[in-house]
Coordinates of C-alpha atoms in Angstrom, one line a residue:
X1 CA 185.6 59.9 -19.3
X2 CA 183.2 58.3 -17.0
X3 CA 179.5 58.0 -17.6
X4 CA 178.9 59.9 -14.6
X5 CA 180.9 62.5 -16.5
X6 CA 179.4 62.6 -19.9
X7 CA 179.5 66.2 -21.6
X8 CA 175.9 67.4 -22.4
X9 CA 175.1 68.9 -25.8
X10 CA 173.5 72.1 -25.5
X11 CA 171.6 73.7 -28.0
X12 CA 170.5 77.5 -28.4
X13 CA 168.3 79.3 -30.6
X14 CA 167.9 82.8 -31.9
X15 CA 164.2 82.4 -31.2
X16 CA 164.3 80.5 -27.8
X17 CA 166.2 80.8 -24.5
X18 CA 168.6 77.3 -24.4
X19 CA 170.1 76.0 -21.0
X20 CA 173.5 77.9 -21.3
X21 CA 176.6 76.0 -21.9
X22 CA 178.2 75.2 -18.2
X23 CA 182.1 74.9 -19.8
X24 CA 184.3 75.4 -23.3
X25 CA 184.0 71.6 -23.3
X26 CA 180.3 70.8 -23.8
X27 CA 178.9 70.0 -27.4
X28 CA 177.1 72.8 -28.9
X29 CA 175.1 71.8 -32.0
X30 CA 173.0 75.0 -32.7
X31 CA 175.3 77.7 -32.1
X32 CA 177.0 79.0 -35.3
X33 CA 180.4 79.3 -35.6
X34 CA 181.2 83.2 -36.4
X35 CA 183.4 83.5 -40.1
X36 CA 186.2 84.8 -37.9
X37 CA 186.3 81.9 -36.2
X38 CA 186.2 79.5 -38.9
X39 CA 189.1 81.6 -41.1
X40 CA 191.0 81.4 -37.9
X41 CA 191.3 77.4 -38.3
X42 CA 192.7 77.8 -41.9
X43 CA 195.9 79.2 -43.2
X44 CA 198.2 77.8 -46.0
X45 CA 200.5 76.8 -43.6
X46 CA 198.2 74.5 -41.7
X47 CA 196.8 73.2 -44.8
X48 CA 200.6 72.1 -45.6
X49 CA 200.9 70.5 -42.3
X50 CA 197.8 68.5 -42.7
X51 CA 199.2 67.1 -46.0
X52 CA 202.2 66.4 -44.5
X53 CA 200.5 64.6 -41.9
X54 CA 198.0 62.8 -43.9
X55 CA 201.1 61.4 -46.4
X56 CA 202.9 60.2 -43.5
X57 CA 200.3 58.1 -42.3
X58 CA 199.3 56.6 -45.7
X59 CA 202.8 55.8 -46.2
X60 CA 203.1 54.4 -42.6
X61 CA 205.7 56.8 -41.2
X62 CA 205.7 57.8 -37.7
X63 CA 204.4 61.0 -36.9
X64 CA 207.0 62.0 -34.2
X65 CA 209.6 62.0 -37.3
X66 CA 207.9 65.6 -39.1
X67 CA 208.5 66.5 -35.3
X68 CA 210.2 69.7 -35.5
X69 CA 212.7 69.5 -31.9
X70 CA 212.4 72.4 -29.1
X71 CA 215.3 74.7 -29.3
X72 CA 215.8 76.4 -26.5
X73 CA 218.3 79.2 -26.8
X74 CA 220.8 80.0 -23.8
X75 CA 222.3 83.2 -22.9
X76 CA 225.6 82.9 -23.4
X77 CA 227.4 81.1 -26.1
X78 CA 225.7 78.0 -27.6
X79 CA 226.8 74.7 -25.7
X80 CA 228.3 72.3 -27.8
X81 CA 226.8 68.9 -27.5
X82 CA 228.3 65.6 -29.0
X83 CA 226.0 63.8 -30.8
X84 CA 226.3 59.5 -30.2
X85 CA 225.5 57.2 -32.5
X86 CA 222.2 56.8 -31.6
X87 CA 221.7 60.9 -32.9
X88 CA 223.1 60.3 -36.0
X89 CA 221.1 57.4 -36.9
X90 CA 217.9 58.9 -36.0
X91 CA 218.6 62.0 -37.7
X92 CA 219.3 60.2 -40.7
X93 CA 215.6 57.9 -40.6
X94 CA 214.1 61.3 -39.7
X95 CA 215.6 63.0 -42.6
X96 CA 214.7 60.3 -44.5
X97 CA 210.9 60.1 -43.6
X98 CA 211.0 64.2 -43.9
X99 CA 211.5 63.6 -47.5
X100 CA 209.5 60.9 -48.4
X101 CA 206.6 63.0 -47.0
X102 CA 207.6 65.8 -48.9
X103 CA 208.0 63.8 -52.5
X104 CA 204.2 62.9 -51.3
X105 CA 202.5 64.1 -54.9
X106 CA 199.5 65.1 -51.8
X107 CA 202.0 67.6 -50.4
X108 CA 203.9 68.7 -53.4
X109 CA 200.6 70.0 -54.7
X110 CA 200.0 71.5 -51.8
X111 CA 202.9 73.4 -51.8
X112 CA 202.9 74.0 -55.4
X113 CA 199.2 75.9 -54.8
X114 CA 199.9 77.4 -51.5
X115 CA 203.6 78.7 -51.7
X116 CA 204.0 82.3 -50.9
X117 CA 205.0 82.9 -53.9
X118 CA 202.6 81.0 -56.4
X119 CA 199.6 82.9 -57.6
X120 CA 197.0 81.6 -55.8
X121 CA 194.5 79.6 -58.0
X122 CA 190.5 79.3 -56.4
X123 CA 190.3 76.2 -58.8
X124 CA 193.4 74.7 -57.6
X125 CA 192.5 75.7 -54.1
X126 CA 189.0 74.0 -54.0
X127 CA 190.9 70.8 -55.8
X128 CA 193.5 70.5 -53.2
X129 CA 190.5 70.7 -50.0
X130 CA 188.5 68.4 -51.9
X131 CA 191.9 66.1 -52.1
X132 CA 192.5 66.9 -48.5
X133 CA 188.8 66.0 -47.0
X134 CA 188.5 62.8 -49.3
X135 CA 191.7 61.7 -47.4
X136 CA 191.0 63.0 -44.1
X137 CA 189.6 59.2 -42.9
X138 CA 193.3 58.4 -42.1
X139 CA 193.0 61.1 -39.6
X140 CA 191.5 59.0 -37.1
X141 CA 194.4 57.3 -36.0
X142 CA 195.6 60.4 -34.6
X143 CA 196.2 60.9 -31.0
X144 CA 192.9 61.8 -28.9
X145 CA 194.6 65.5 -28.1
X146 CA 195.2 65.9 -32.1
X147 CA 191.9 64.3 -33.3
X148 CA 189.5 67.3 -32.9
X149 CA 192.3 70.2 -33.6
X150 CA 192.7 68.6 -37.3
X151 CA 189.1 67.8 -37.8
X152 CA 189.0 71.4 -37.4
X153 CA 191.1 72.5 -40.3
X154 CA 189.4 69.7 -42.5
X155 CA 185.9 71.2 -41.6
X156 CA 187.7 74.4 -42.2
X157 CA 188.4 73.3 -45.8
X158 CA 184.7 73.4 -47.1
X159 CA 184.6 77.0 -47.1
X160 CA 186.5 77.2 -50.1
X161 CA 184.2 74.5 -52.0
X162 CA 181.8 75.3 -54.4
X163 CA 178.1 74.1 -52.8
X164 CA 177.3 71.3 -55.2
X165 CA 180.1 69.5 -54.0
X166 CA 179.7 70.1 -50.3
X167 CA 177.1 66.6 -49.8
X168 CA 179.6 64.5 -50.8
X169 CA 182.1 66.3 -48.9
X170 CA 180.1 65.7 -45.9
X171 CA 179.6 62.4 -46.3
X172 CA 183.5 61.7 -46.6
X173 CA 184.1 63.1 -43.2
X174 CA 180.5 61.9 -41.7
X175 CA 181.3 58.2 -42.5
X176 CA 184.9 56.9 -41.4
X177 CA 184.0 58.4 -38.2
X178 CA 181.0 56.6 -37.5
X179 CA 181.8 53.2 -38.8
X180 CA 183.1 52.2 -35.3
X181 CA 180.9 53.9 -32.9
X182 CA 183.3 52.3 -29.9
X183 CA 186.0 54.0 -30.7
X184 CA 186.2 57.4 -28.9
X185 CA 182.3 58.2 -29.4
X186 CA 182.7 61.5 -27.0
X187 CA 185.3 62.9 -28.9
X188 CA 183.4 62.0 -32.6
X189 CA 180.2 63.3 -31.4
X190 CA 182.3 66.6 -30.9
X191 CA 184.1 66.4 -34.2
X192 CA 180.2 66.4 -35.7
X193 CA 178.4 69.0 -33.9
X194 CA 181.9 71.4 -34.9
X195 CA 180.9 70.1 -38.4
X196 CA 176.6 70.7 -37.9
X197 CA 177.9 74.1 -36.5
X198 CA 180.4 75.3 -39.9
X199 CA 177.6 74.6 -42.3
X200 CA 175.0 77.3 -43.2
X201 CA 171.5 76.8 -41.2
X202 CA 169.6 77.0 -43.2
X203 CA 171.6 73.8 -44.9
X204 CA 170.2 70.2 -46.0
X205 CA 173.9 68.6 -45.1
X206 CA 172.4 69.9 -41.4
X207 CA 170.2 67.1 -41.7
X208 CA 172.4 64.6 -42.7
X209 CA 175.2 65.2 -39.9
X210 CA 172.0 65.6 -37.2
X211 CA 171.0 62.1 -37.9
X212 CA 174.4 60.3 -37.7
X213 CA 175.2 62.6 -34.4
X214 CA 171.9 61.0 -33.0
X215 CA 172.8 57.7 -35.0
X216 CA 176.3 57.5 -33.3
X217 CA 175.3 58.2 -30.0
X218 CA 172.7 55.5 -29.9
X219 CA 175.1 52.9 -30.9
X220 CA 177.7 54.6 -28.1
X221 CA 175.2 54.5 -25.3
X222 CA 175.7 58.4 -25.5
X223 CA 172.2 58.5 -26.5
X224 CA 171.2 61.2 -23.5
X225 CA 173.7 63.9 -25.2
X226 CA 171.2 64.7 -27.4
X227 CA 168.0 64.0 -26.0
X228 CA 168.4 68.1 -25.1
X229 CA 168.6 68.6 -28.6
X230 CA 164.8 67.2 -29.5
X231 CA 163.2 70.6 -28.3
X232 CA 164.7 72.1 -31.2
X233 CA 163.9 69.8 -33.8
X234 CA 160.8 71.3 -35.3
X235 CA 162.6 74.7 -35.3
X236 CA 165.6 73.1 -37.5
X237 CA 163.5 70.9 -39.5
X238 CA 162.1 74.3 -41.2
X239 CA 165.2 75.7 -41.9
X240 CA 166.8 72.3 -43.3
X241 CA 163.6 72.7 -45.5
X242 CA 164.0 69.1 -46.1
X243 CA 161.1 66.8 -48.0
X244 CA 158.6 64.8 -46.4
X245 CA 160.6 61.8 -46.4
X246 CA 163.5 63.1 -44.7
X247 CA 161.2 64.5 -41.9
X248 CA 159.9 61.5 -41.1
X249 CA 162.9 59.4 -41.8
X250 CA 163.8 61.0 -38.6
X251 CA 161.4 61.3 -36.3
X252 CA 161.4 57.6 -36.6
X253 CA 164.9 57.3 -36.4
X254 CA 164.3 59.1 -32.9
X255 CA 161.6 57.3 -32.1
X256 CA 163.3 54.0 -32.9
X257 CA 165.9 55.5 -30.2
X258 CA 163.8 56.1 -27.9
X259 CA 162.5 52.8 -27.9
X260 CA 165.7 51.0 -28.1
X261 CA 166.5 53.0 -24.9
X262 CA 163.5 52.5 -22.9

């Protein structure tokens, strides 16, 4: 995307009236996202998927071989087509990659906690999305159309985490993505307002994602995405109810922005 076609992050407020989001595609940092919505990201079968995914990559298999083909039924019978060589052979590598993913200890676990017909375990649960978000990093070697969609179900993840362990959670997504801030800023700087929106706002880890959004978008020249998002700052500062260090640890972060961009 061009710079003259940079999304805008747009912010709202129960207590204010906020420019209004002009498409599905702008960044919206202060809207909440409703329960419904979160559960909707999450379902055991996604969660196996997303193991299957993150094994492959760690074990340097191609993604397009847990591709499941498009079968497209006919009316009539079924025509009978002769497979070549070529078939064969890549039926076979596929077949073979399909298993090493699924002897993955990752996805065996998964599908030890979350088969239909285990007895679902909230310890086990919480284990396997702390697993899960620890290994997410590879994730970002996705393709750009698969990058946010999976970011999704990690983010989804946390819902099922006890609190105490959320911070560190946080900080296992929040910092693979912005250790390159050239790589696909746009689409990280979404990936972090979807995770500022999941967490509660009243929130602390609100805080810490804020200032790597702002953080990321200086370093991406993306800096005017969130210069809307300043108005609200006071407002969210008292409901992070962080300490006096933290408060001004980022005003003169901002300020130190500002600067950099004047």
């Amino acid at each position: 995307m061009g710079k003259h076609q940079r999304q805008q992050i747009v912010t709202s407020s129960p207590e204010s009236s906020a420019p209004k989001k002009e498409n599905i595609e702008d960044i919206v940092l202060a809207e909440k996202i409703q329960p419904s919505t979160a559960k909707a990201f999450y379902n055991a079968t996604q969660v196996i998927q997303l193991a299957k995914v993150i094994a492959a990559i760690s074990l340097g298999i191609d993604l397009t071989l847990l591709e499941i083909p498009d079968v497209t039924e006919a009316e009539g019978e079924a025509e009978v087509v002769e497979q070549t060589e070529e078939d064969i052979e890549l039926a076979k590598i596929r077949d073979e990659a399909q298993a090493k993913v699924n002897a993955d200890p990752l996805v065996v676990s998964a599908l030890n906690i979350l088969d239909d017909e285990s007895e679902k375990n909230a310890q086990d649960i919480e284990e396997l999305n702390i697993k899960l978000t620890k290994e997410s990093y590879r994730l970002l070697s996705v393709a750009d159309k698969e990058l946010e969609p999976v970011y999704n179900l990690v983010i989804a993840l946390l819902k099922d985490v006890s609190p105490q362990k959320i911070p560190a959670l946080v900080n296992s997504i929040v910092d693979p993505i912005i250790a390159n801030s050239n790589d696909r800023p746009q689409l990280k700087l979404k990936i972090l307002s979807n995770l500022y929106n999941s967490l509660p706002f009243n929130s602390e880890n609100r805080y810490v994602v804020y200032t790597q959004i702002v953080n990321l978008a200086t370093k991406s020249d993306e800096f005017e995405l969130v210069i809307p998002t300043f108005a609200y700052l006071d407002a969210w500062i008292k409901e992070w109810k962080i300490d006096i260090s933290s408060i001004r640890n980022i005003y003169d972060l901002i300020s130190n922005c500002l600067s950099q961009k004047s």
